[in-house]
């Protein structure tokens, strides 16, 4: 009869188990694929602010990765046009600064960027 305690194993087998590790990130809008998200870059220039007020200014939107635009002209007026035209007044005796702000939005992701620039309007003659 065999003694169970007297039997010694002569071969030891070791098994290594490798489990994959997944990194998961969360965002507010989980339905937006990572490959799509391009942050909007707001930008603009203008022509036509030469001479005394009233002055009509043509704004040129140079934004990227955006499809909706909100302009604030700093005088209580606004626009949602891509390249708006706006008339500024200055009834004072000194040059007047208007802080023009463009908000460029990617409506799919909800991301946006604002760009502000100061435009100087000379007083009326």
mmCIF file of C-alpha atoms in Angstrom:
data_model
loop_
_atom_site.group_PDB
_atom_site.id
_atom_site.type_symbol
_atom_site.label_atom_id
_atom_site.label_comp_id
_atom_site.label_asym_id
_atom_site.label_seq_id
_atom_site.Cartn_x
_atom_site.Cartn_y
_atom_site.Cartn_z
ATOM 1 C CA UNK A 1 0.000 0.000 0.000
ATOM 2 C CA UNK A 2 1.203 3.448 -0.820
ATOM 3 C CA UNK A 3 1.738 5.982 1.864
ATOM 4 C CA UNK A 4 0.285 9.263 0.599
ATOM 5 C CA UNK A 5 2.691 11.308 2.685
ATOM 6 C CA UNK A 6 5.707 9.541 1.331
ATOM 7 C CA UNK A 7 5.134 10.560 -2.285
ATOM 8 C CA UNK A 8 7.079 13.669 -3.248
ATOM 9 C CA UNK A 9 6.321 15.561 -6.414
ATOM 10 C CA UNK A 10 9.241 15.767 -8.799
ATOM 11 C CA UNK A 11 7.707 18.383 -11.129
ATOM 12 C CA UNK A 12 6.271 21.723 -10.116
ATOM 13 C CA UNK A 13 4.174 23.674 -12.594
ATOM 14 C CA UNK A 14 3.637 27.422 -12.120
ATOM 15 C CA UNK A 15 0.955 29.265 -14.016
ATOM 16 C CA UNK A 16 1.094 32.993 -14.608
ATOM 17 C CA UNK A 17 -2.159 34.708 -15.361
ATOM 18 C CA UNK A 18 -1.981 37.983 -17.255
ATOM 19 C CA UNK A 19 -5.120 40.092 -17.206
ATOM 20 C CA UNK A 20 -5.589 43.021 -19.543
ATOM 21 C CA UNK A 21 -5.883 46.448 -17.954
ATOM 22 C CA UNK A 22 -8.356 48.947 -19.411
ATOM 23 C CA UNK A 23 -8.189 52.677 -18.806
ATOM 24 C CA UNK A 24 -11.563 54.339 -18.972
ATOM 25 C CA UNK A 25 -12.093 58.070 -18.976
ATOM 26 C CA UNK A 26 -15.347 59.865 -18.418
ATOM 27 C CA UNK A 27 -16.529 63.218 -19.643
ATOM 28 C CA UNK A 28 -19.708 65.235 -19.368
ATOM 29 C CA UNK A 29 -20.763 64.219 -22.860
ATOM 30 C CA UNK A 30 -19.854 60.557 -23.207
ATOM 31 C CA UNK A 31 -21.535 60.302 -26.612
ATOM 32 C CA UNK A 32 -18.802 62.405 -28.260
ATOM 33 C CA UNK A 33 -16.085 60.224 -29.763
ATOM 34 C CA UNK A 34 -12.539 61.266 -28.815
ATOM 35 C CA UNK A 35 -11.499 61.457 -32.454
ATOM 36 C CA UNK A 36 -14.117 64.132 -33.154
ATOM 37 C CA UNK A 37 -13.366 66.713 -30.498
ATOM 38 C CA UNK A 38 -11.570 69.728 -31.948
ATOM 39 C CA UNK A 39 -11.592 72.718 -29.667
ATOM 40 C CA UNK A 40 -12.903 75.830 -31.422
ATOM 41 C CA UNK A 41 -10.357 78.568 -32.003
ATOM 42 C CA UNK A 42 -12.030 81.982 -32.073
ATOM 43 C CA UNK A 43 -10.468 84.749 -34.124
ATOM 44 C CA UNK A 44 -11.387 87.806 -36.146
ATOM 45 C CA UNK A 45 -10.137 90.942 -37.851
ATOM 46 C CA UNK A 46 -11.883 94.020 -39.217
ATOM 47 C CA UNK A 47 -11.695 96.847 -41.725
ATOM 48 C CA UNK A 48 -13.363 100.238 -41.870
ATOM 49 C CA UNK A 49 -12.773 101.949 -38.521
ATOM 50 C CA UNK A 50 -10.923 104.878 -40.091
ATOM 51 C CA UNK A 51 -12.399 108.355 -39.860
ATOM 52 C CA UNK A 52 -14.811 110.018 -37.458
ATOM 53 C CA UNK A 53 -17.961 108.359 -36.123
ATOM 54 C CA UNK A 54 -20.348 107.035 -37.181
ATOM 55 C CA UNK A 55 -18.127 104.311 -38.651
ATOM 56 C CA UNK A 56 -19.291 101.128 -40.378
ATOM 57 C CA UNK A 57 -16.960 98.210 -39.675
ATOM 58 C CA UNK A 58 -16.763 94.909 -41.573
ATOM 59 C CA UNK A 59 -15.736 92.017 -39.306
ATOM 60 C CA UNK A 60 -13.992 88.982 -40.808
ATOM 61 C CA UNK A 61 -14.412 85.770 -38.820
ATOM 62 C CA UNK A 62 -11.219 83.652 -38.877
ATOM 63 C CA UNK A 63 -12.439 81.063 -36.340
ATOM 64 C CA UNK A 64 -11.747 77.349 -36.785
ATOM 65 C CA UNK A 65 -13.668 74.239 -35.701
ATOM 66 C CA UNK A 66 -16.856 76.200 -34.956
ATOM 67 C CA UNK A 67 -20.291 76.406 -36.538
ATOM 68 C CA UNK A 68 -22.079 78.974 -34.363
ATOM 69 C CA UNK A 69 -20.999 82.548 -33.637
ATOM 70 C CA UNK A 70 -22.092 85.167 -31.129
ATOM 71 C CA UNK A 71 -20.739 88.699 -31.415
ATOM 72 C CA UNK A 72 -20.929 91.382 -28.728
ATOM 73 C CA UNK A 73 -19.838 94.779 -30.055
ATOM 74 C CA UNK A 74 -19.385 96.442 -26.661
ATOM 75 C CA UNK A 75 -22.078 99.040 -27.287
ATOM 76 C CA UNK A 76 -25.128 96.990 -26.291
ATOM 77 C CA UNK A 77 -25.563 95.492 -29.771
ATOM 78 C CA UNK A 78 -24.910 91.899 -30.833
ATOM 79 C CA UNK A 79 -25.068 89.595 -33.864
ATOM 80 C CA UNK A 80 -25.033 85.900 -34.793
ATOM 81 C CA UNK A 81 -23.798 86.463 -38.359
ATOM 82 C CA UNK A 82 -20.580 84.793 -39.473
ATOM 83 C CA UNK A 83 -19.035 88.039 -40.813
ATOM 84 C CA UNK A 84 -21.164 90.888 -39.470
ATOM 85 C CA UNK A 85 -21.176 94.538 -40.436
ATOM 86 C CA UNK A 86 -21.698 96.962 -37.544
ATOM 87 C CA UNK A 87 -21.904 100.748 -37.215
ATOM 88 C CA UNK A 88 -20.255 102.342 -34.183
ATOM 89 C CA UNK A 89 -21.061 105.820 -32.852
ATOM 90 C CA UNK A 90 -19.021 108.141 -30.671
ATOM 91 C CA UNK A 91 -20.675 111.377 -29.570
ATOM 92 C CA UNK A 92 -17.934 112.250 -27.076
ATOM 93 C CA UNK A 93 -14.996 114.553 -27.803
ATOM 94 C CA UNK A 94 -12.400 111.791 -27.210
ATOM 95 C CA UNK A 95 -11.660 108.499 -28.978
ATOM 96 C CA UNK A 96 -13.807 105.694 -27.573
ATOM 97 C CA UNK A 97 -12.755 102.070 -27.011
ATOM 98 C CA UNK A 98 -15.220 99.266 -27.705
ATOM 99 C CA UNK A 99 -14.405 95.751 -26.476
ATOM 100 C CA UNK A 100 -15.645 93.439 -29.245
ATOM 101 C CA UNK A 101 -16.113 89.803 -28.181
ATOM 102 C CA UNK A 102 -16.631 86.805 -30.464
ATOM 103 C CA UNK A 103 -17.802 83.490 -29.005
ATOM 104 C CA UNK A 104 -17.161 80.616 -31.443
ATOM 105 C CA UNK A 105 -18.976 77.357 -30.604
ATOM 106 C CA UNK A 106 -18.889 73.807 -31.931
ATOM 107 C CA UNK A 107 -22.560 72.922 -31.436
ATOM 108 C CA UNK A 108 -21.929 69.169 -31.672
ATOM 109 C CA UNK A 109 -19.547 69.014 -28.693
ATOM 110 C CA UNK A 110 -20.733 72.162 -26.918
ATOM 111 C CA UNK A 111 -17.149 73.434 -26.701
ATOM 112 C CA UNK A 112 -16.511 77.134 -27.282
ATOM 113 C CA UNK A 113 -13.838 79.801 -27.121
ATOM 114 C CA UNK A 114 -14.094 83.576 -26.742
ATOM 115 C CA UNK A 115 -11.815 86.137 -28.356
ATOM 116 C CA UNK A 116 -11.932 89.823 -27.471
ATOM 117 C CA UNK A 117 -10.253 92.788 -29.127
ATOM 118 C CA UNK A 118 -10.528 96.515 -28.598
ATOM 119 C CA UNK A 119 -11.570 98.715 -31.513
ATOM 120 C CA UNK A 120 -11.045 102.492 -31.253
ATOM 121 C CA UNK A 121 -13.651 104.821 -32.762
ATOM 122 C CA UNK A 122 -12.805 108.477 -33.278
ATOM 123 C CA UNK A 123 -15.303 111.166 -32.195
ATOM 124 C CA UNK A 124 -17.688 112.876 -34.587
ATOM 125 C CA UNK A 125 -16.457 116.064 -36.276
#
